[in-house]
Short mmCIF file of C-alpha atoms and ligand atoms in Angstrom, two decimals:
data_model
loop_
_atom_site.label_atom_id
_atom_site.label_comp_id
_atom_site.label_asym_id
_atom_site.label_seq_id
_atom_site.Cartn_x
_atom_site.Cartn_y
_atom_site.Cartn_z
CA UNK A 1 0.00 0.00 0.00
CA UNK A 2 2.92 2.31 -0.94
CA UNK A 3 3.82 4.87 1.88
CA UNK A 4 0.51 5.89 2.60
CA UNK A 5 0.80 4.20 6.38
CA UNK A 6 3.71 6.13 6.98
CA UNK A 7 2.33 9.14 6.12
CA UNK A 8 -0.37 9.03 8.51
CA UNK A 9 1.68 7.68 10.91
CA UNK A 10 4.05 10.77 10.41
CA UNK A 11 1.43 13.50 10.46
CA UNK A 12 0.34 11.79 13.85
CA UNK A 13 4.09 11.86 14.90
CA UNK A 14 5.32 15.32 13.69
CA UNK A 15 1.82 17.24 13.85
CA UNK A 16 3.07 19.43 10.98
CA UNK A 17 1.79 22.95 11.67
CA UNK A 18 0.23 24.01 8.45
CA UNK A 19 0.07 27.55 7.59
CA UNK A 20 -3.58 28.07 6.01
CA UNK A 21 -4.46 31.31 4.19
CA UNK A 22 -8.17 30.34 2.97
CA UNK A 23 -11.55 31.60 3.00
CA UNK A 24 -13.80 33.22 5.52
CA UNK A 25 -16.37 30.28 4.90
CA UNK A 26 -14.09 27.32 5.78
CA UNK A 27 -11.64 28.85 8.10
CA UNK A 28 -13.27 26.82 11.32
CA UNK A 29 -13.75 23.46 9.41
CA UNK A 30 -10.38 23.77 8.05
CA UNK A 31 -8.64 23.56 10.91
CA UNK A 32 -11.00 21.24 12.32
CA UNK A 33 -10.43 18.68 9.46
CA UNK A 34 -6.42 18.96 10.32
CA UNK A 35 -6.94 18.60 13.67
CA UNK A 36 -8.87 15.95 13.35
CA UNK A 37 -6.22 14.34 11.20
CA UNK A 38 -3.70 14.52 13.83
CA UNK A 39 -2.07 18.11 12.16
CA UNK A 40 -2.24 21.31 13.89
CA UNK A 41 -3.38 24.24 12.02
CA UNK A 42 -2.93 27.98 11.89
CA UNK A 43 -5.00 30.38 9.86
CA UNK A 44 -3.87 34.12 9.41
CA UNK A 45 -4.67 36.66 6.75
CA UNK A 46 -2.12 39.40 8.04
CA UNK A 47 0.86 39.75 6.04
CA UNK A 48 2.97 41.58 9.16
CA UNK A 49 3.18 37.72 10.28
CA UNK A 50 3.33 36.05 6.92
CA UNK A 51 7.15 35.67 6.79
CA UNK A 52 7.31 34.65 10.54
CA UNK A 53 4.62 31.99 10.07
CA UNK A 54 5.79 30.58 7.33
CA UNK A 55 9.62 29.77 9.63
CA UNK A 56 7.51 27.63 11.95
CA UNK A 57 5.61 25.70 9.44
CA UNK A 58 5.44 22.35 7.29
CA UNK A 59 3.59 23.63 4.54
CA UNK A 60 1.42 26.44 3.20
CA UNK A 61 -1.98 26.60 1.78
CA UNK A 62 -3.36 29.24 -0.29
CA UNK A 63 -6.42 29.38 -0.75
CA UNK A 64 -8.60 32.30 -2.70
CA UNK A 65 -12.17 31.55 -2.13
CA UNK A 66 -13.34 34.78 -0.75
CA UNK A 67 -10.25 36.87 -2.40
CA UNK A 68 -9.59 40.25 -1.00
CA UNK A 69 -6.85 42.66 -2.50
CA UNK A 70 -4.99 42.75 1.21
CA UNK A 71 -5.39 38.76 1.54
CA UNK A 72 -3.99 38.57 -2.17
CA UNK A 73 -0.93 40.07 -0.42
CA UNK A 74 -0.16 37.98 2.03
CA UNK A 75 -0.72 34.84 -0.46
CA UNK A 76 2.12 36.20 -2.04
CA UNK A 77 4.68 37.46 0.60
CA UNK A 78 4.17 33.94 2.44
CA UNK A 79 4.55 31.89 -1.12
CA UNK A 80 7.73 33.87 -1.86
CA UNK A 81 8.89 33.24 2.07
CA UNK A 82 7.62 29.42 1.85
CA UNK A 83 9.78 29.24 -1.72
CA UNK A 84 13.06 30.40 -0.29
CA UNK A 85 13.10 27.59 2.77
CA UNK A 86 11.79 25.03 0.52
CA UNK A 87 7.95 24.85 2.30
CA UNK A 88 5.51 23.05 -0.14
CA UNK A 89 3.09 24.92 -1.30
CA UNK A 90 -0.30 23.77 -1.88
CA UNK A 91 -2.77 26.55 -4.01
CA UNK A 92 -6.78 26.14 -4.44
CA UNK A 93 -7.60 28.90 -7.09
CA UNK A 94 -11.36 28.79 -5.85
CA UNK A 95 -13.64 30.19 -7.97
CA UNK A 96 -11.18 30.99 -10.80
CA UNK A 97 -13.26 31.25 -13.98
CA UNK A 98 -16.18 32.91 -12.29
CA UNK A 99 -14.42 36.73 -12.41
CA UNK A 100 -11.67 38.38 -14.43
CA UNK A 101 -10.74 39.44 -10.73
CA UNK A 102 -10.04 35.54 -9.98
CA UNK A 103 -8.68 35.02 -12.95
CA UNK A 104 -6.42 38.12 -12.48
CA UNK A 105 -5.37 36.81 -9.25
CA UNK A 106 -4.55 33.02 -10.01
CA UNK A 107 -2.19 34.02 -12.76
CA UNK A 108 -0.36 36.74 -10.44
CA UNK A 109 0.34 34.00 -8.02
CA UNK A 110 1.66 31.41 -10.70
CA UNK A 111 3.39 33.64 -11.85
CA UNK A 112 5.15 34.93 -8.99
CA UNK A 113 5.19 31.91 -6.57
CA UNK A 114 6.73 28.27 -7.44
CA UNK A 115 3.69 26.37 -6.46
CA UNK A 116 4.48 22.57 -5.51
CA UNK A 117 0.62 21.24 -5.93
CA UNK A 118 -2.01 22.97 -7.66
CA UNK A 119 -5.69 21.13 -6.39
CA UNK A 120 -8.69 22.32 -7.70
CA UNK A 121 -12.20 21.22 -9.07
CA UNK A 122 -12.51 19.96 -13.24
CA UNK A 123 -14.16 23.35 -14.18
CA UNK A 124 -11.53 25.77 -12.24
CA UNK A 125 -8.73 23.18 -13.82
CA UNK A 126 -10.47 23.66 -17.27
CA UNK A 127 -10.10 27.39 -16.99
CA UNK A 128 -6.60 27.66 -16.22
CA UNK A 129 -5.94 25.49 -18.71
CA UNK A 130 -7.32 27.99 -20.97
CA UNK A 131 -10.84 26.64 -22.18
CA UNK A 132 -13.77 28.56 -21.11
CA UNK A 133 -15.94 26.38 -19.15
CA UNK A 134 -18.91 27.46 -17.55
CA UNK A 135 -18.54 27.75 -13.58
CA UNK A 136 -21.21 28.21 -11.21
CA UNK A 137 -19.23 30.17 -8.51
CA UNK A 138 -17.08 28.14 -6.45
CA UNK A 139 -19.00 24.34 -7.69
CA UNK A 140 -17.76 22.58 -10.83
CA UNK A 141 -20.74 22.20 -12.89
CA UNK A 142 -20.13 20.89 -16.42
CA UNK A 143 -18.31 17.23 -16.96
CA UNK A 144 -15.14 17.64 -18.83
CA UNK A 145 -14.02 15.57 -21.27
CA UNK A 146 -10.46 14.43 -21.68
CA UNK A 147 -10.21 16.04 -17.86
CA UNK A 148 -7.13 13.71 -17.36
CA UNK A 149 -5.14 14.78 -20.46
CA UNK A 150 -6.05 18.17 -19.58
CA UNK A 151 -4.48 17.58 -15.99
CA UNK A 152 -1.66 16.29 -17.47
CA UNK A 153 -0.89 19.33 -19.55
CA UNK A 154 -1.47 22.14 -17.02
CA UNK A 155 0.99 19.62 -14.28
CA UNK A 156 3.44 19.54 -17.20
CA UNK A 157 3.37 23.35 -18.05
CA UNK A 158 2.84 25.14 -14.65
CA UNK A 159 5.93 22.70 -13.22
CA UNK A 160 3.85 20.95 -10.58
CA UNK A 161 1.27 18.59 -9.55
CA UNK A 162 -1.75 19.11 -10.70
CA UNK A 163 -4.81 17.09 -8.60
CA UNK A 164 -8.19 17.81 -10.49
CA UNK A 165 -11.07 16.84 -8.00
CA UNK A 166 -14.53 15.38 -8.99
CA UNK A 167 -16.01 11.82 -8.88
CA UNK A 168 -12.39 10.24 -9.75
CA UNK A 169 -9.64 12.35 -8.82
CA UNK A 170 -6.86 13.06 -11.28
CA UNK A 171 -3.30 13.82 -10.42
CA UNK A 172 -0.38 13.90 -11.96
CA UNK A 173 2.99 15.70 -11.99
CA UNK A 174 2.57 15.92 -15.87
CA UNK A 175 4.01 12.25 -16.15
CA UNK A 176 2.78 9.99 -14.50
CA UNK A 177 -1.26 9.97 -13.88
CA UNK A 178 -3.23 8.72 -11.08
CA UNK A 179 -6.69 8.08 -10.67
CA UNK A 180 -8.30 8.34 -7.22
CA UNK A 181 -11.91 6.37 -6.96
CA UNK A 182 -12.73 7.05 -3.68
CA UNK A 183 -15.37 9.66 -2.23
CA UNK A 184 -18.98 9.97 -1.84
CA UNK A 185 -21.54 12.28 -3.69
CA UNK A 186 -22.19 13.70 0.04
CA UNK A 187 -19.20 15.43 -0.15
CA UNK A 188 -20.15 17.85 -3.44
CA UNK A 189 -23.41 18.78 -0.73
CA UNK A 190 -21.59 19.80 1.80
CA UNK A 191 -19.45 23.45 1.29
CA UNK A 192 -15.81 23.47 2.23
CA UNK A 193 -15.12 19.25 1.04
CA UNK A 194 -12.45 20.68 -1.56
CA UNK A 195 -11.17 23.35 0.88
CA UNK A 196 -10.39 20.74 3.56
CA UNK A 197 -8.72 18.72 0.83
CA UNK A 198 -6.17 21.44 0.27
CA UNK A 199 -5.14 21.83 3.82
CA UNK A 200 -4.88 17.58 4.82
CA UNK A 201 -2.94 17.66 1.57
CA UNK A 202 -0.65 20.58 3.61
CA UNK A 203 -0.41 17.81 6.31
CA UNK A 204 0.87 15.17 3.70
CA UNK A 205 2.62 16.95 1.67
CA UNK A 206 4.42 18.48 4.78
CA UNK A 207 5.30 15.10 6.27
CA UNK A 208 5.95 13.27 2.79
CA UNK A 209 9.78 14.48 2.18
CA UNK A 210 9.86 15.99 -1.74
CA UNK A 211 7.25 12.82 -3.19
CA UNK A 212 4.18 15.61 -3.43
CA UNK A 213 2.73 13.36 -6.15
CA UNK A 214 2.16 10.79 -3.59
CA UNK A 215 1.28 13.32 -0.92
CA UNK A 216 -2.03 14.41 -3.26
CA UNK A 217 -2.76 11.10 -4.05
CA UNK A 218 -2.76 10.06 -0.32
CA UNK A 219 -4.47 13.05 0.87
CA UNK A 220 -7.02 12.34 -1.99
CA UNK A 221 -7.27 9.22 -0.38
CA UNK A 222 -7.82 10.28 3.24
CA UNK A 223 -10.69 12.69 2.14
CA UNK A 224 -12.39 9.90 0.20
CA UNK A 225 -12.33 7.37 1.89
CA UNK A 226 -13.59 8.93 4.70
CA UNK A 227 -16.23 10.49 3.42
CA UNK A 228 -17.21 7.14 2.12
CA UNK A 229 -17.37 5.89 6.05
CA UNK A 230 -19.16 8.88 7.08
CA UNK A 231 -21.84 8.33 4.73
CA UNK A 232 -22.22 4.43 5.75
CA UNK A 233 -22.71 6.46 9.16
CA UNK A 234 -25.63 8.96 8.31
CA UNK A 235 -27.71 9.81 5.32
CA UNK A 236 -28.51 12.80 6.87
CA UNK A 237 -25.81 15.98 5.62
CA UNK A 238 -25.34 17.75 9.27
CA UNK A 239 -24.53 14.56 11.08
CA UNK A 240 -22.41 13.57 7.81
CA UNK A 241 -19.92 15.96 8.94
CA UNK A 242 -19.62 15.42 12.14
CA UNK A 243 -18.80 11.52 11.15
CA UNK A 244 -16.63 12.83 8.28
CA UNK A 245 -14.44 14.57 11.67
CA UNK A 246 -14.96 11.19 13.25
CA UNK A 247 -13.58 9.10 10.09
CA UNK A 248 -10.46 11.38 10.20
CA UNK A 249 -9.71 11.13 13.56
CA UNK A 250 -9.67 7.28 13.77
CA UNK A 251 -7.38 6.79 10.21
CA UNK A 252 -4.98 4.44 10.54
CA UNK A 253 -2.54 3.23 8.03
CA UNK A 254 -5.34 -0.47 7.89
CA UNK A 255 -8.04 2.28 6.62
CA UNK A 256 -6.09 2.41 3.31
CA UNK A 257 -7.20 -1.01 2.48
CA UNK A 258 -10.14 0.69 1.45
CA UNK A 259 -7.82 2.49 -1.03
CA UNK A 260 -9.79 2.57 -4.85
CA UNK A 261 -6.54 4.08 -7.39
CA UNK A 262 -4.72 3.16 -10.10
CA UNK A 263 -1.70 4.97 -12.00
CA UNK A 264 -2.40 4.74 -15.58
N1 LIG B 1 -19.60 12.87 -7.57
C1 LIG B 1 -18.73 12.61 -6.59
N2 LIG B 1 -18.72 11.41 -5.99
C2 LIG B 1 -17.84 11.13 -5.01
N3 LIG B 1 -16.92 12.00 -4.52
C3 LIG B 1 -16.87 13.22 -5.08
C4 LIG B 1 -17.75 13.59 -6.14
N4 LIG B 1 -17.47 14.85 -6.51
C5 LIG B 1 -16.46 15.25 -5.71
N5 LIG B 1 -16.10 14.28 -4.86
C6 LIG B 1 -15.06 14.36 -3.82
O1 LIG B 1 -15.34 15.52 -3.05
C7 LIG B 1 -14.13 16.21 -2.69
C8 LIG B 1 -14.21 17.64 -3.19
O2 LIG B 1 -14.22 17.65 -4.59
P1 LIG B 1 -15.00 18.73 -5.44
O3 LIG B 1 -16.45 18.74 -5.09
O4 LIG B 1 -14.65 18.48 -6.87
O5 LIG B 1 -14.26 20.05 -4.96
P2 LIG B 1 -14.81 21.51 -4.68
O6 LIG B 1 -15.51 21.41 -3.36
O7 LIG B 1 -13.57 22.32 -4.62
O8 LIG B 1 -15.70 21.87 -5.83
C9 LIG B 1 -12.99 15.40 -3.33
O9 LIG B 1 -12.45 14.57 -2.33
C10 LIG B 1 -13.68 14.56 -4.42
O10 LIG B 1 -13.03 13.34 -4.63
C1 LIG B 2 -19.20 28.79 -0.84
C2 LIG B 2 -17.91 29.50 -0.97
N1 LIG B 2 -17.88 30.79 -1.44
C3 LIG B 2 -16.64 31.28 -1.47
S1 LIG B 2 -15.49 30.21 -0.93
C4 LIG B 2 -16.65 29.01 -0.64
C5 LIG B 2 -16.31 27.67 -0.11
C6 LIG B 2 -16.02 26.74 -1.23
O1 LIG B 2 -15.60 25.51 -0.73
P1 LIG B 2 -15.45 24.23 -1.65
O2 LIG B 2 -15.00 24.71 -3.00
O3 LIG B 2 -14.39 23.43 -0.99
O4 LIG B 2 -16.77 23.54 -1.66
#
C-alpha cells in the first residue's frame, strides 16, 4: 500500500503545523479537518506575520475563495517566504473562472510563486488550462471531457502537480497519472469538502519528504475514503460531517485497504 501508512503515521508523529491562508467560509472546518487528522493548524490573513509563520511551518496553503486585494498580499509574501526555505506549497484557485478578478489573481500567483501542488475542481482546472468552461461560482458544474489529459498538460506546463477533484480524482505531476476512486456524492453537498482537501494535503505533503505526487494522491485518499465511512454512518448531511471529523480522527494506516486508485 505504498507509503501511505507512513504518512499518517508521520502527520500523527510530527503534527506538521500548516500555515492556512483560505476563506472566511471554511476557516473553522479547516482547521478542524487537520486537527482531526492529527495536524495542527494555523490560519492568518495578516501579512505583518506572513514571513514569521511561514519559519515555523510544514507547509502552506493558499487558498482564494473569498479573495480580497490585502489577503492577495499575504498569499504572495508567504509563497515567496515558503519558496526560499523550501515549504511546499499547496494553491486552491477557488472560484477561478467565475471573475476576471479571480482570474487576475490566479495568474499573479503562478506567476510569482513556485507552487508545488495545484488542487482544484474539473471546471476551475479547465479554466486555467485555458478553455472557457462554464462555472457556477465556487462548484464545478459541467463534466469535462479528456479532464485527465487536460491535468496532465497544465501539471506539465505550470511545473507541478496538478490534482483535479470530482467523482475520480486526477493527479499527476505531468508524467505519471493517477486516478483516485474514492469519495462519496455527500461530499459535493456539503461546502468546504475541496477546501479541507487542500489543507490535509498541507499535512501530507508536509510530512511526505519531496514525493508531493504521492502526498495528493494520499491526501485524496484520506478525504475519500472517509467520506465514504461517514456516509455508511448517516444519510442525513449535518450529522455527515460530524462523522466525516470522526472518520479522520480514527485513520490508521489499515483504513487504506479501502484504497480505490490506479496509476495509468
Ligand atoms: N460525484 C462525486 N462522488 C464522489 N466524490 C466526489 C464527487 N465529486 C467530488 N467528490 C469528492 O469531493 C471532494 C471535493 O471535490 P470537489 O467537489 O470536486 O471540490 P470543490 O468542493 O472544490 O468543488 C474530493 O475529495 C472529491 O473526490
Ligand atoms: C461557498 C464559498 N464561497 C466562497 S469560498 C466558498 C467555499 C467553497 O468551498 P469548496 O469549493 O471546498 O466547496
Amino acid at each position: 500500500m505504498r507509503d501511505f501508512g507512513k504518512i499518517i503515521v508521520g502527520i500523527r508523529e510530527k503534527k506538521p503545523l500548516v500555515y492556512n491562508i483560505t476563506n472566511l467560509v471554511v476557516i473553522n472546518i479547516s482547521a478542524n479537518a487537520l486537527l482531526s487528522i492529527g495536524a495542527s493548524p494555523i490560519m492568518s490573513f495578516e501579512k505583518q506575520e506572513a514571513a514569521d509563520l511561514v519559519k515555523i511551518s510544514s507547509a502552506l496553503l493558499i487558498n482564494m475563495g473569498t479573495p480580497t486585494q490585502d489577503t492577495i498580499e499575504t498569499m504572495i509574501i508567504a509563497a515567496k517566504a515558503a519558496n526560499k526555505i523550501g515549504i511546499p506549497i499547496i494553491f486552491d484557485p477557488v472560484g477561478v473562472g467565475a471573475s476576471s478578478f479571480r482570474n487576475d489573481i490566479a495568474n499573479k500567483i503562478l506567476s510569482e510563486a513556485k507552487v508545488d501542488i495545484l488542487k482544484a475542481n474539473a471546471s476551475e482546472v479547465a479554466n486555467l488550462s485555458g478553455l472557457k468552461v462554464q462555472t457556477k461560482g465556487v462548484e464545478s458544474c459541467e463534466t469535462i471531457e479528456n479532464i485527465t489529459d487536460i491535468t496532465k498538460n497544465l501539471a506539465k506546463e505550470l511545473g507541478c502537480i496538478v490534482c483535479t477533484t470530482g467523482k475520480t480524482d486526477v493527479i499527476s505531476d505531468g508524467n505519471e497519472v493517477y486516478l483516485c476512486e474514492n469519495g462519496h456524492e455527500a461530499l459535493t453537498k456539503i461546502t468546504g469538502s475541496g477546501c479541507m482537501l487542500g489543507s490535509i494535503m498541507g499535512a501530507t505533503a508536509g510530512v511526505c519528504g519531496k514525493d508531493y505526487l504521492i502526498a495528493a494522491l494520499c491526501a485524496c485518499l484520506i478525504m475519500g475514503i472517509s467520506g465514504e465511512i461517514a456516509a455508511s454512518k448517516t444519510n442525513m448531511l449535518g450529522s455527515f460531517q460530524v462523522e466525516f471529523f470522526n472518520a479522520l480522527s480514527i485513520f490508521e494506516p489499515e483504513t487504506f485497504n479501502s484504497a480505490r486508485y490506479k496509476k495509468l
